[in-house]
PDB file of C-alpha atoms in Angstrom:
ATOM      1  CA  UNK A   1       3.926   3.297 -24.779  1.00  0.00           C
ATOM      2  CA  UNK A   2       0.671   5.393 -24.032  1.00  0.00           C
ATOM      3  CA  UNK A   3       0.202   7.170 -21.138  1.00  0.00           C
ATOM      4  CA  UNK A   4      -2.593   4.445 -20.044  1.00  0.00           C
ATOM      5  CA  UNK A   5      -0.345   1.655 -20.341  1.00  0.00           C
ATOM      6  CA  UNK A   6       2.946   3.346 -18.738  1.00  0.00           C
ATOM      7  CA  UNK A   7       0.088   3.866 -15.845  1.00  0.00           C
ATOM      8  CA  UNK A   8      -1.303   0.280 -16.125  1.00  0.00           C
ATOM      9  CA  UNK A   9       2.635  -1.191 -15.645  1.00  0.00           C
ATOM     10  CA  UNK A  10       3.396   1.110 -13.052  1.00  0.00           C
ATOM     11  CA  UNK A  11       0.675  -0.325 -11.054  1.00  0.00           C
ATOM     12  CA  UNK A  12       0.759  -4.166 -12.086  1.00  0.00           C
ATOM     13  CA  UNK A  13       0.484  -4.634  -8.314  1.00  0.00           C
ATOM     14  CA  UNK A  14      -2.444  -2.822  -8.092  1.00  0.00           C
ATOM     15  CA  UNK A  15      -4.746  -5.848  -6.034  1.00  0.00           C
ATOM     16  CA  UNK A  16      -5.718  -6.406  -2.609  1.00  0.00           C
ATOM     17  CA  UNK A  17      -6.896  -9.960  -0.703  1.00  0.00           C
ATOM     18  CA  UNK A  18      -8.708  -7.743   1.650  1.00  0.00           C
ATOM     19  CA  UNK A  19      -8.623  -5.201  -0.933  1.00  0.00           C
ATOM     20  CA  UNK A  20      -7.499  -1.450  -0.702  1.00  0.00           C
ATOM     21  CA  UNK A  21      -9.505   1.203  -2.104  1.00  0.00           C
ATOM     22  CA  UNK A  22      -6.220   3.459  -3.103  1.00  0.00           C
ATOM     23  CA  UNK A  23      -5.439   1.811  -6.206  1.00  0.00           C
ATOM     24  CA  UNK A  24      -8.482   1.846  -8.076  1.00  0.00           C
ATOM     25  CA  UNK A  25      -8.739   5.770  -6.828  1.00  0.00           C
ATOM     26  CA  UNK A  26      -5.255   6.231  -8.512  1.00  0.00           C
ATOM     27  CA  UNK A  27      -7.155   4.165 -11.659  1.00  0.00           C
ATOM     28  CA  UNK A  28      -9.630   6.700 -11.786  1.00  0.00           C
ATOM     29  CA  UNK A  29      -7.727   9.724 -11.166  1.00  0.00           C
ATOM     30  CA  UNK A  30      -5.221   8.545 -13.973  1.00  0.00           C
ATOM     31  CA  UNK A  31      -8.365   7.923 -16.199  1.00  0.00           C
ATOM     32  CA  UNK A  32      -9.528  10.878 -16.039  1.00  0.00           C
ATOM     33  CA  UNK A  33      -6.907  13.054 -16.404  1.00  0.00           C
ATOM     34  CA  UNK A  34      -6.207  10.592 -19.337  1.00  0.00           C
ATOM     35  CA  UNK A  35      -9.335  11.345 -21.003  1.00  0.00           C
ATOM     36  CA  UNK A  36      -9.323  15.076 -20.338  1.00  0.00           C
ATOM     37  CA  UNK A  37      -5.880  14.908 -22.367  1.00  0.00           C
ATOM     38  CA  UNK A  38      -7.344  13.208 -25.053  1.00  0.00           C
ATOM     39  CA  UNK A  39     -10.777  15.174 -25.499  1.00  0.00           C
ATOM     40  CA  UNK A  40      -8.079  18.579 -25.676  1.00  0.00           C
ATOM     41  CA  UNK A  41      -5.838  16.520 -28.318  1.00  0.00           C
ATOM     42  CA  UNK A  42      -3.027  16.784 -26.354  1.00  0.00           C
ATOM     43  CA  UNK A  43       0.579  15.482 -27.328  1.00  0.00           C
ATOM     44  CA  UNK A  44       1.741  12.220 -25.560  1.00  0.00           C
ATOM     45  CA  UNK A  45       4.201  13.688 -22.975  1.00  0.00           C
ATOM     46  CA  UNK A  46       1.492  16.495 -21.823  1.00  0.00           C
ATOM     47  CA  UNK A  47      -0.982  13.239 -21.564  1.00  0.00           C
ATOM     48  CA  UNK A  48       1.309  11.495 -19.417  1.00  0.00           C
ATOM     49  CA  UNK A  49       1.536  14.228 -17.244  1.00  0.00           C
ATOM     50  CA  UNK A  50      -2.305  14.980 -16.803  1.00  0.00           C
ATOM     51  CA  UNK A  51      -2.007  11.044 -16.040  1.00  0.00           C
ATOM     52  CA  UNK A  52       0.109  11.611 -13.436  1.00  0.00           C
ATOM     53  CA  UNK A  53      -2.039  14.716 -11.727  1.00  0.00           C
ATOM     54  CA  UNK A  54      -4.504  12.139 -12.134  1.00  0.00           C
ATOM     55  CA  UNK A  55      -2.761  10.032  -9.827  1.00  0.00           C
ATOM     56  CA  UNK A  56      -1.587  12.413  -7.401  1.00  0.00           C
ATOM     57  CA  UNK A  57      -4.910  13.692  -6.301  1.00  0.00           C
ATOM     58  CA  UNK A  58      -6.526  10.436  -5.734  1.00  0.00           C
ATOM     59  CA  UNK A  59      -3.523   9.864  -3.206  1.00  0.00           C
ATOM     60  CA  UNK A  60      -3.561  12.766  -1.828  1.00  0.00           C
ATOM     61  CA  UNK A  61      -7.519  12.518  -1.038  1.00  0.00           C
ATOM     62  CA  UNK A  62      -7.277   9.276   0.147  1.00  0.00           C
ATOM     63  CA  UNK A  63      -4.697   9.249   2.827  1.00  0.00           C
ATOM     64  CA  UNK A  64      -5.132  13.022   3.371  1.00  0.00           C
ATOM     65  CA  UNK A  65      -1.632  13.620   2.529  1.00  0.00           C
ATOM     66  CA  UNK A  66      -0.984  16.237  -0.090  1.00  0.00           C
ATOM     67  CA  UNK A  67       2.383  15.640  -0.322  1.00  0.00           C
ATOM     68  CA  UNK A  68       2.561  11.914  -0.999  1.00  0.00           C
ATOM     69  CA  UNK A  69       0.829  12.479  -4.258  1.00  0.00           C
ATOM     70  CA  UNK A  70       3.530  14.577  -6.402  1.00  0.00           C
ATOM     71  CA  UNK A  71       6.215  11.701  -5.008  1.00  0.00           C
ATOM     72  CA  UNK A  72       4.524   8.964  -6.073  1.00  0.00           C
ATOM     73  CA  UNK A  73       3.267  10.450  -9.373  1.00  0.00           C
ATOM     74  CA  UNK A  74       6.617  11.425  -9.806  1.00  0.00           C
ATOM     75  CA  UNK A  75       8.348   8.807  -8.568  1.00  0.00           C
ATOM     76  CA  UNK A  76       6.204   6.261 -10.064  1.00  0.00           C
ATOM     77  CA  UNK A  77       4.500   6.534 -13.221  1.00  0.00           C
ATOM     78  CA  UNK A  78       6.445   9.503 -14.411  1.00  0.00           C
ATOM     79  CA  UNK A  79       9.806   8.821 -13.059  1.00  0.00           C
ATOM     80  CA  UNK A  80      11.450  12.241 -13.420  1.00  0.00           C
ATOM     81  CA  UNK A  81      11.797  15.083 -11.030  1.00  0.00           C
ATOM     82  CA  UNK A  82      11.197  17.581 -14.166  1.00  0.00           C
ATOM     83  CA  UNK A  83      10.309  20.971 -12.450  1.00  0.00           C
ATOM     84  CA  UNK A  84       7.450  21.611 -14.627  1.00  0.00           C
ATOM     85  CA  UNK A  85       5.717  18.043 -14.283  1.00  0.00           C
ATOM     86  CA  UNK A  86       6.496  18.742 -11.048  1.00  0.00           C
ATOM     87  CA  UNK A  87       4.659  21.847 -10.445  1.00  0.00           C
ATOM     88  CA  UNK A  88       1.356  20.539 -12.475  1.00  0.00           C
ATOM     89  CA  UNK A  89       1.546  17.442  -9.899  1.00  0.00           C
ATOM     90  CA  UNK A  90       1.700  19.378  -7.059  1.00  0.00           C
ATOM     91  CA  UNK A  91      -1.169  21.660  -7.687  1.00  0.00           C
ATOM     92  CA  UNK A  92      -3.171  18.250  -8.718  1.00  0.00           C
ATOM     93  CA  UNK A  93      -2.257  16.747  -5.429  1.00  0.00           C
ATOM     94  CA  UNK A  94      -2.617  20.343  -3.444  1.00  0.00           C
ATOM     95  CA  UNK A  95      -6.487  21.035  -5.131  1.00  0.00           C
ATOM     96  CA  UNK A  96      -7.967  16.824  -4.315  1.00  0.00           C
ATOM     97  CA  UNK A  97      -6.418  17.351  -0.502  1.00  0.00           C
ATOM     98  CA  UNK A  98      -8.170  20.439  -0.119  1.00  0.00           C
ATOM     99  CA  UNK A  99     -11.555  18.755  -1.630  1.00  0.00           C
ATOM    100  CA  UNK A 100     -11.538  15.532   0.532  1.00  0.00           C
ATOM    101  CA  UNK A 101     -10.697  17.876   3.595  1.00  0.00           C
ATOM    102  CA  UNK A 102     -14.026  19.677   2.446  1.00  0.00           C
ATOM    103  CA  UNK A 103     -15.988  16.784   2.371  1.00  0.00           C
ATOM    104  CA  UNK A 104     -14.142  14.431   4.692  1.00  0.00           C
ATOM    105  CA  UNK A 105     -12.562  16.281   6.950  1.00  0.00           C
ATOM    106  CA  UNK A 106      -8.677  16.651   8.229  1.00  0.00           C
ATOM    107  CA  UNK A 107      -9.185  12.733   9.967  1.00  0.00           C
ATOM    108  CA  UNK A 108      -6.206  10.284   9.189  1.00  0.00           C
ATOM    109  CA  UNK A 109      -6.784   6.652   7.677  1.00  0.00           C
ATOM    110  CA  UNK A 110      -5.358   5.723  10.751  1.00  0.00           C
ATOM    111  CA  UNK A 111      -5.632   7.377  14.642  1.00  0.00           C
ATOM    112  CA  UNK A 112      -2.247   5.924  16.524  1.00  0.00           C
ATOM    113  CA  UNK A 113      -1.014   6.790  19.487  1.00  0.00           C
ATOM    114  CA  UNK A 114       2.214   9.342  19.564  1.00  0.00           C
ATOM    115  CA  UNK A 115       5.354   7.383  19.603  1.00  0.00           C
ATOM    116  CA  UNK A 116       9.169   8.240  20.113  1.00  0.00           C
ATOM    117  CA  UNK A 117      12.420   6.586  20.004  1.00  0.00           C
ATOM    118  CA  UNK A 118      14.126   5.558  23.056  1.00  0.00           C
ATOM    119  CA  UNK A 119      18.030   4.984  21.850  1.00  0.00           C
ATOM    120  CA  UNK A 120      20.147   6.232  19.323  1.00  0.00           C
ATOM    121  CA  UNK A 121      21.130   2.613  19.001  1.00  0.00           C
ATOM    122  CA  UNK A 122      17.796   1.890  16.907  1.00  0.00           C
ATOM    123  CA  UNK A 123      18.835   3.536  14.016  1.00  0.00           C
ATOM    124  CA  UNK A 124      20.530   0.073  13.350  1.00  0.00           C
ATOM    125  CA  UNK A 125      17.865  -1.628  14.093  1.00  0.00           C
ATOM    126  CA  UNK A 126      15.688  -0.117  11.809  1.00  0.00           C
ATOM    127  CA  UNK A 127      18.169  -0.734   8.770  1.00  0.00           C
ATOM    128  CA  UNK A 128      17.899  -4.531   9.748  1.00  0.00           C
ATOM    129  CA  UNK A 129      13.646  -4.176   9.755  1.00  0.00           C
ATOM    130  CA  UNK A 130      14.079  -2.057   6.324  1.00  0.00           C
ATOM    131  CA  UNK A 131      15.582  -5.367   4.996  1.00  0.00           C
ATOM    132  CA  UNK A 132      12.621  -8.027   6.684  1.00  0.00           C
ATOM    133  CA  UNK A 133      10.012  -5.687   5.638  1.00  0.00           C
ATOM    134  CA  UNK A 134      11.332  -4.970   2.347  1.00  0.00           C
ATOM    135  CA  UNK A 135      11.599  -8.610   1.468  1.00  0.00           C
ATOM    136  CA  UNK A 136       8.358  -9.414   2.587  1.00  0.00           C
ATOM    137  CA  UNK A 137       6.807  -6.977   0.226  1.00  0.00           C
ATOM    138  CA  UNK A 138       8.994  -8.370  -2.366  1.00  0.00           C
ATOM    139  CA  UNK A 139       7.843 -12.090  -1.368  1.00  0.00           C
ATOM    140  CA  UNK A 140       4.195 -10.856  -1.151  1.00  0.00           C
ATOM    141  CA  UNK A 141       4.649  -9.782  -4.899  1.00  0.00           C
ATOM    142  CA  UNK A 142       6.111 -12.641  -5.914  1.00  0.00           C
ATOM    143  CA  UNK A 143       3.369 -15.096  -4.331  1.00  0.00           C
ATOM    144  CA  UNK A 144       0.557 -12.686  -5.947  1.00  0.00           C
ATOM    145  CA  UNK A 145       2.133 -13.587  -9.248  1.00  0.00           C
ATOM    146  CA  UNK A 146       2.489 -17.328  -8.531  1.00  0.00           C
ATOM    147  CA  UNK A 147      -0.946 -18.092  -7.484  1.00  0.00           C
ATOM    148  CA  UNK A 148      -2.720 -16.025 -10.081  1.00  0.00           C
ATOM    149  CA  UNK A 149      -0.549 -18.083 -12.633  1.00  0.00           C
ATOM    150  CA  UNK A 150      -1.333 -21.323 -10.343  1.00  0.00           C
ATOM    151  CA  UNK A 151      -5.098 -20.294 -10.514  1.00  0.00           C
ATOM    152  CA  UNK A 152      -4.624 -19.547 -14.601  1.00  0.00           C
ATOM    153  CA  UNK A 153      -3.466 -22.851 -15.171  1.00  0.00           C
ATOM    154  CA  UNK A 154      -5.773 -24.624 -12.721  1.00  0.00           C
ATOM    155  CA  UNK A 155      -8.656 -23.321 -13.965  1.00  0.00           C
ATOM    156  CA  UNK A 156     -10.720 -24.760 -16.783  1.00  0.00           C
ATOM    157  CA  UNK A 157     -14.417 -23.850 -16.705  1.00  0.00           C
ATOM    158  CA  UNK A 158     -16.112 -20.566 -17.531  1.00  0.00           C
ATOM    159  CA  UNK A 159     -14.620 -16.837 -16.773  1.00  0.00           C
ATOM    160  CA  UNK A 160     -17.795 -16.268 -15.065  1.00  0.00           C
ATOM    161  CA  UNK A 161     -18.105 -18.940 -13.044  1.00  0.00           C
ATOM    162  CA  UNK A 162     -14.527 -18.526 -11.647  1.00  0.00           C
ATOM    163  CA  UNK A 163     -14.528 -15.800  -9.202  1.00  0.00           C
ATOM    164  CA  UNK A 164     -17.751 -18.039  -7.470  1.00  0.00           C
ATOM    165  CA  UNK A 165     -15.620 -21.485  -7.474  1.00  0.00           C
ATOM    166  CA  UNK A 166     -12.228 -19.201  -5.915  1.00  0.00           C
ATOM    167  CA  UNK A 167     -14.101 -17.393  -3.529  1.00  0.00           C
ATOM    168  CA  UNK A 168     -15.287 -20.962  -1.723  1.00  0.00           C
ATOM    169  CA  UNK A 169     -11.593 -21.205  -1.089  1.00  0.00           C
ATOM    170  CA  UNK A 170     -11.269 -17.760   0.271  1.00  0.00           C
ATOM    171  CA  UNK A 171     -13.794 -18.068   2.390  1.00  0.00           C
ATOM    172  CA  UNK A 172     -12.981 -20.947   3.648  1.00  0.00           C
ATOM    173  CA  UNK A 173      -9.767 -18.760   4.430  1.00  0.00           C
ATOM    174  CA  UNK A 174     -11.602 -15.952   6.253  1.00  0.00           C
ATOM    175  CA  UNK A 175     -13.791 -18.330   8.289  1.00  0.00           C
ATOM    176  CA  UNK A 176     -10.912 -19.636   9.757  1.00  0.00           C
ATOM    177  CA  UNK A 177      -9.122 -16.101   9.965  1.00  0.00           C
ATOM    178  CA  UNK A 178     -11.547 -13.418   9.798  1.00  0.00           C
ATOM    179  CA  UNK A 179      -9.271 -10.386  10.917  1.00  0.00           C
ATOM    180  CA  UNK A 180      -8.632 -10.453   6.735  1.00  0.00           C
ATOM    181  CA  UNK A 181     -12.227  -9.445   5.706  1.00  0.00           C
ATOM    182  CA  UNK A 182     -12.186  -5.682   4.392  1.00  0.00           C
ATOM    183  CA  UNK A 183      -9.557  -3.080   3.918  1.00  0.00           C
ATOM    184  CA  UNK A 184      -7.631  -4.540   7.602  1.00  0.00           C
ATOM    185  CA  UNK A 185      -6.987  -0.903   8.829  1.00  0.00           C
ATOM    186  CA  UNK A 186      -8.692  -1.736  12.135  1.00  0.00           C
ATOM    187  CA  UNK A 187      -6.212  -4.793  12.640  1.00  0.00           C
ATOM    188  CA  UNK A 188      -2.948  -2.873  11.538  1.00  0.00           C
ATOM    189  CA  UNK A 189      -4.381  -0.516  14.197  1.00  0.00           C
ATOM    190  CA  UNK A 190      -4.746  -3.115  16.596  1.00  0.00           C
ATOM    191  CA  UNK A 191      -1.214  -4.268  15.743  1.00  0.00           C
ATOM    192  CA  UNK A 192       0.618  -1.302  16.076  1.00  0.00           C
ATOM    193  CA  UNK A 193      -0.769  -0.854  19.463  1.00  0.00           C
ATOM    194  CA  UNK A 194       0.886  -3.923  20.557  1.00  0.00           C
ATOM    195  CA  UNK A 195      -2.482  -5.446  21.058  1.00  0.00           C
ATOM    196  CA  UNK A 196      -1.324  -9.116  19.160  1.00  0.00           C
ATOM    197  CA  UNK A 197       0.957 -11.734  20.375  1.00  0.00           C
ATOM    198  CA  UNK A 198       4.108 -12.359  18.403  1.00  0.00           C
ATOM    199  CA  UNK A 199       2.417 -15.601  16.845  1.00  0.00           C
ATOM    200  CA  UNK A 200      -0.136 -13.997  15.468  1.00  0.00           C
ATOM    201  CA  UNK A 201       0.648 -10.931  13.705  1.00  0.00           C
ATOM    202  CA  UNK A 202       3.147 -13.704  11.619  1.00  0.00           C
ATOM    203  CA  UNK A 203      -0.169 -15.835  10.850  1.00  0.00           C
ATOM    204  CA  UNK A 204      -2.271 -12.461  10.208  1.00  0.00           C
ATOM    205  CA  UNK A 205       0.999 -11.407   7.890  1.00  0.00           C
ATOM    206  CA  UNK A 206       0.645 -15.147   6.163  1.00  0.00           C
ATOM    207  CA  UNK A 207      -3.108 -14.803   5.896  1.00  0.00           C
ATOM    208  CA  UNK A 208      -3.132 -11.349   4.500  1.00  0.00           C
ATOM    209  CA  UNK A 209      -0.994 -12.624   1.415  1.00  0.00           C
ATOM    210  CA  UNK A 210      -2.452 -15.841   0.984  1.00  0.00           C
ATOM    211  CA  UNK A 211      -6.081 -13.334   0.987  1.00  0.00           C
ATOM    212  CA  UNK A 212      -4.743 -11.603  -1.519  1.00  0.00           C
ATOM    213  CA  UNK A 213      -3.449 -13.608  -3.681  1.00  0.00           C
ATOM    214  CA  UNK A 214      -6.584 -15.860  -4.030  1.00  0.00           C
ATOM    215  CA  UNK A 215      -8.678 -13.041  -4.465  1.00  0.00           C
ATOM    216  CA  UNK A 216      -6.237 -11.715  -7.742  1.00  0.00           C
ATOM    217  CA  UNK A 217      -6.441 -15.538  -8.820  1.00  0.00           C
ATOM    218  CA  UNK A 218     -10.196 -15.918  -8.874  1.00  0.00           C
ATOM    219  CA  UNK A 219     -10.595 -12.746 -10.580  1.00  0.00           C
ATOM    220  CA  UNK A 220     -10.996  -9.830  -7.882  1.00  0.00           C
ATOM    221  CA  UNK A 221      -9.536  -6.794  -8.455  1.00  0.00           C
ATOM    222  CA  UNK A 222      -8.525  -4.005  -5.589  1.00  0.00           C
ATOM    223  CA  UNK A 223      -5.565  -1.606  -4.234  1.00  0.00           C
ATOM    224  CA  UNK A 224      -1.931  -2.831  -3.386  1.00  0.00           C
ATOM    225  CA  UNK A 225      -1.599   0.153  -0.999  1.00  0.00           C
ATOM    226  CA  UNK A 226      -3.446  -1.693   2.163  1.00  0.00           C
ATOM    227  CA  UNK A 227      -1.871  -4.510   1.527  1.00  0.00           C
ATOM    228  CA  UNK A 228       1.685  -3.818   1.787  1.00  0.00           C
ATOM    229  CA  UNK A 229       0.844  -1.686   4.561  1.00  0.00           C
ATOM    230  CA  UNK A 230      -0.476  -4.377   6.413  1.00  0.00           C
ATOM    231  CA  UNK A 231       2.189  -6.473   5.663  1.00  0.00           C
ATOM    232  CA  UNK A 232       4.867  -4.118   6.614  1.00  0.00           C
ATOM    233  CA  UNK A 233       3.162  -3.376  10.028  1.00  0.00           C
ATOM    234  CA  UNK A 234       2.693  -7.154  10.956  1.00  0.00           C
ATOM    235  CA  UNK A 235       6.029  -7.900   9.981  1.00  0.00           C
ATOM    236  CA  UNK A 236       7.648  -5.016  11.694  1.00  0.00           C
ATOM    237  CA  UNK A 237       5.370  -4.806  14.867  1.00  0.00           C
ATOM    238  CA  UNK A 238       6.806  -8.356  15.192  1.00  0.00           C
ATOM    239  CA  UNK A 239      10.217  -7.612  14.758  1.00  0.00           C
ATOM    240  CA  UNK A 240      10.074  -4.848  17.496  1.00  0.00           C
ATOM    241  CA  UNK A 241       8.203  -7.347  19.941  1.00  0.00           C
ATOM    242  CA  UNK A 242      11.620  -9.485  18.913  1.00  0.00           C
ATOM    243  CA  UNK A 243      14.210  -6.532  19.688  1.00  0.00           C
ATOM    244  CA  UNK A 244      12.015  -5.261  22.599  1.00  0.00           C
ATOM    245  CA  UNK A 245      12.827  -8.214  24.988  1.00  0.00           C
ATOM    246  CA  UNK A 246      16.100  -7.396  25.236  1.00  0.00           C
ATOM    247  CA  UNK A 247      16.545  -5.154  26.834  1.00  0.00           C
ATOM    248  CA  UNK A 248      13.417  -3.307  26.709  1.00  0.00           C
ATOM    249  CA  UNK A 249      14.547  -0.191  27.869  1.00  0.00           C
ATOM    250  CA  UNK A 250      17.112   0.162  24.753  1.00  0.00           C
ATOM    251  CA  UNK A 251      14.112   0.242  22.255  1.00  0.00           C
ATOM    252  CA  UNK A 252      10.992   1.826  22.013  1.00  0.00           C
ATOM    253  CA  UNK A 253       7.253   0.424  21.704  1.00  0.00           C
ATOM    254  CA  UNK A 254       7.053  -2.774  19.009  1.00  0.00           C
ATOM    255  CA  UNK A 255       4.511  -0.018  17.363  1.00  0.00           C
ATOM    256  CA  UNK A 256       7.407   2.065  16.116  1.00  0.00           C
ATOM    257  CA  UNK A 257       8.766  -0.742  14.742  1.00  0.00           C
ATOM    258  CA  UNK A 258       5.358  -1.402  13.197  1.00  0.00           C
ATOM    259  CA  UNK A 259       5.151   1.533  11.545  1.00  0.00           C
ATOM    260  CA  UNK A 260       8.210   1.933   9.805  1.00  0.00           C
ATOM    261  CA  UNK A 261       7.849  -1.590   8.239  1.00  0.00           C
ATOM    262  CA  UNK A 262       4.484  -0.135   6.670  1.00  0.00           C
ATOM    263  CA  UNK A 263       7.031   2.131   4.914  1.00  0.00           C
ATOM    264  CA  UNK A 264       9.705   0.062   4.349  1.00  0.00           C
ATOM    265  CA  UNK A 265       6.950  -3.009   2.657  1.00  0.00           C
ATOM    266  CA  UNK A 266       5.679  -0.436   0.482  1.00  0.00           C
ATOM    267  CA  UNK A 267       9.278   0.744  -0.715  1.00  0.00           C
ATOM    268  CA  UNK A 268      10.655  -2.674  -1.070  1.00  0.00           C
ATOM    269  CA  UNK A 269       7.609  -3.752  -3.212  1.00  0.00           C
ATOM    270  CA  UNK A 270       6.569  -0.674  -5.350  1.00  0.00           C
ATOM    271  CA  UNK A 271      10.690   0.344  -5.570  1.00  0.00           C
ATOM    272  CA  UNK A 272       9.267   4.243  -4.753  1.00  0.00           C
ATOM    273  CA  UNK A 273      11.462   4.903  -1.639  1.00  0.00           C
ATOM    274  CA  UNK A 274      10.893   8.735  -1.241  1.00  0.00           C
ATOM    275  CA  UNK A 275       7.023   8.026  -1.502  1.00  0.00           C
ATOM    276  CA  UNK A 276       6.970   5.275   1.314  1.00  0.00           C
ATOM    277  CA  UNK A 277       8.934   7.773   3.398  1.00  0.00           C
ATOM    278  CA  UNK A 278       6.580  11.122   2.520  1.00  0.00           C
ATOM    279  CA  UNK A 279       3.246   8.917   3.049  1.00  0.00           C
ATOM    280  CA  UNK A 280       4.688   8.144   6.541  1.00  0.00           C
ATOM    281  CA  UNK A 281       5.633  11.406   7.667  1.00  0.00           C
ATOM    282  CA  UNK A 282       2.776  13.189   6.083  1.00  0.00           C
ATOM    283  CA  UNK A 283      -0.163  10.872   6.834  1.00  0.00           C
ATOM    284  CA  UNK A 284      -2.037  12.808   9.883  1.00  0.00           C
ATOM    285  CA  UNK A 285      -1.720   9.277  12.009  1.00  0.00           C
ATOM    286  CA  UNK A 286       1.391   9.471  12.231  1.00  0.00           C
ATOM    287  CA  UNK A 287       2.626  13.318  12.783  1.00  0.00           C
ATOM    288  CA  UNK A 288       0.899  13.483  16.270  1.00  0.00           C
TER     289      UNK A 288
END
């Protein structure tokens, strides 16, 4: 398998309804550290690793989290810990941070609020939302796959013409629900902060995969990153609103809850653990 393709199945998820912008920046990054490889002739395994840097730095640069890259290069499309990958990784993922902290500046994807826990007792808690969360990103995954094969077999006029006849439906889908147009980081915001009843973060959780998967089915093409962590925060914000009503004082904001399930969506779908957790604890929003 070339280093292209072991990218292209490490990322078959790689598609947003209210698409993401991360995985076509991991695309990139991976093509072009893909094509460097090949203008220097370089053997398969150092190609797969300039593939990997590749990926690393777009994550790094777009959720301002230099260490989230190496993990999920790592984790993901190289799967190994080697300690020279490693190192080549790092300094991928180290170099794009410090260049989209240049240009961007050191702002998170996402400004939240500080939060803390309130009882030891949540620990438990938080295994039981590592299970809902991870099985919605699982289900999310699984309903992608089913509608774009639906939409496949459904479909009988002209490539070109298909993406115009889908998106009718999905807009039909945003009129009715319009918190799914764009990347959604303003909503998960708006979630987290406990600012949606219980009802409708699980409709805004139903839309957001139903949004997705149409626009994969007709032909669209965008980032499984958002997604998932969209899905995870709806899904846990509304599991802590659950937990927090009784008794309140026991557990901590539903917003905690919310953004551990980002986390735990992401794990649970891309099966990269240790890069759900760094992403987390190293994204800006989150370490204030």
């Amino acid at each position: 398998m070339s280093a292209v393709k072991a990218l292209a199945s490490a990322l078959t998820m790689e598609s947003g309804g209210s698409v993401g912008r991360e995985g076509p920046i991991v695309q990139i990054g991976s093509a072009l550290g893909s094509t460097l490889g090949r203008v220097a002739r370089l053997p398969e395994p150092r190609l797969r690793v300039l593939v990997a840097c590749g990926a690393a730095g777009g994550i790094a640069a777009t959720f301002n989290a230099p260490l989230a890259g190496p993990f999920f290069a790592m984790e993901v499309i190289l799967r190994d810990f080697a300690a020279e990958s490693f190192g080549a990784v790092v300094l991928a993922s180290v170099t794009a941070s410090v260049v989209g902290r240049a240009v961007f500046g050191n702002t998170p994807f996402l400004d939240l609020p500080p939060f803390g826990l309130a009882n030891t007792v949540e620990y438990l808690l938080f295994g039981v939302l590592g299970l809902v969360a991870g099985t919605c990103g699982v289900a999310f995954t699984r309903v992608l796959y089913l509608v774009e094969d639906v939409c496949d077999r459904l479909w009988r006029g002209p490539e070109w013409l298909r993406p115009a006849a889908g998106g009718v439906v999905l807009g039909g889908l945003l009129l009715v629900l319009p918190q799914m147009y764009g990347v959604g980081y303003p909503v998960l915001q708006n979630a987290v902060e406990g600012r949606y009843a219980l009802a409708f973060l699980l409709v805004l959780l139903v839309g957001k995969v139903l949004a997705t998967s149409l626009t994969i089915g007709i032909g669209g093409s965008g980032g499984v990153f958002a997604p998932l962590l969209f899905i995870g925060a709806m899904a846990g914000t509304a599991f802590g609103i659950v937990v927090h009503r009784s008794p309140p004082s026991v557990t901590a904001s539903p917003g905690v809850y919310g953004l551990i399930g980002m986390g735990a969506a992401f794990a649970g779908a891309a099966r990269a653990p240790i890069t759900a957790v760094i992403v987390r604890s190293n994204s800006p929003a989150s370490t204030r």
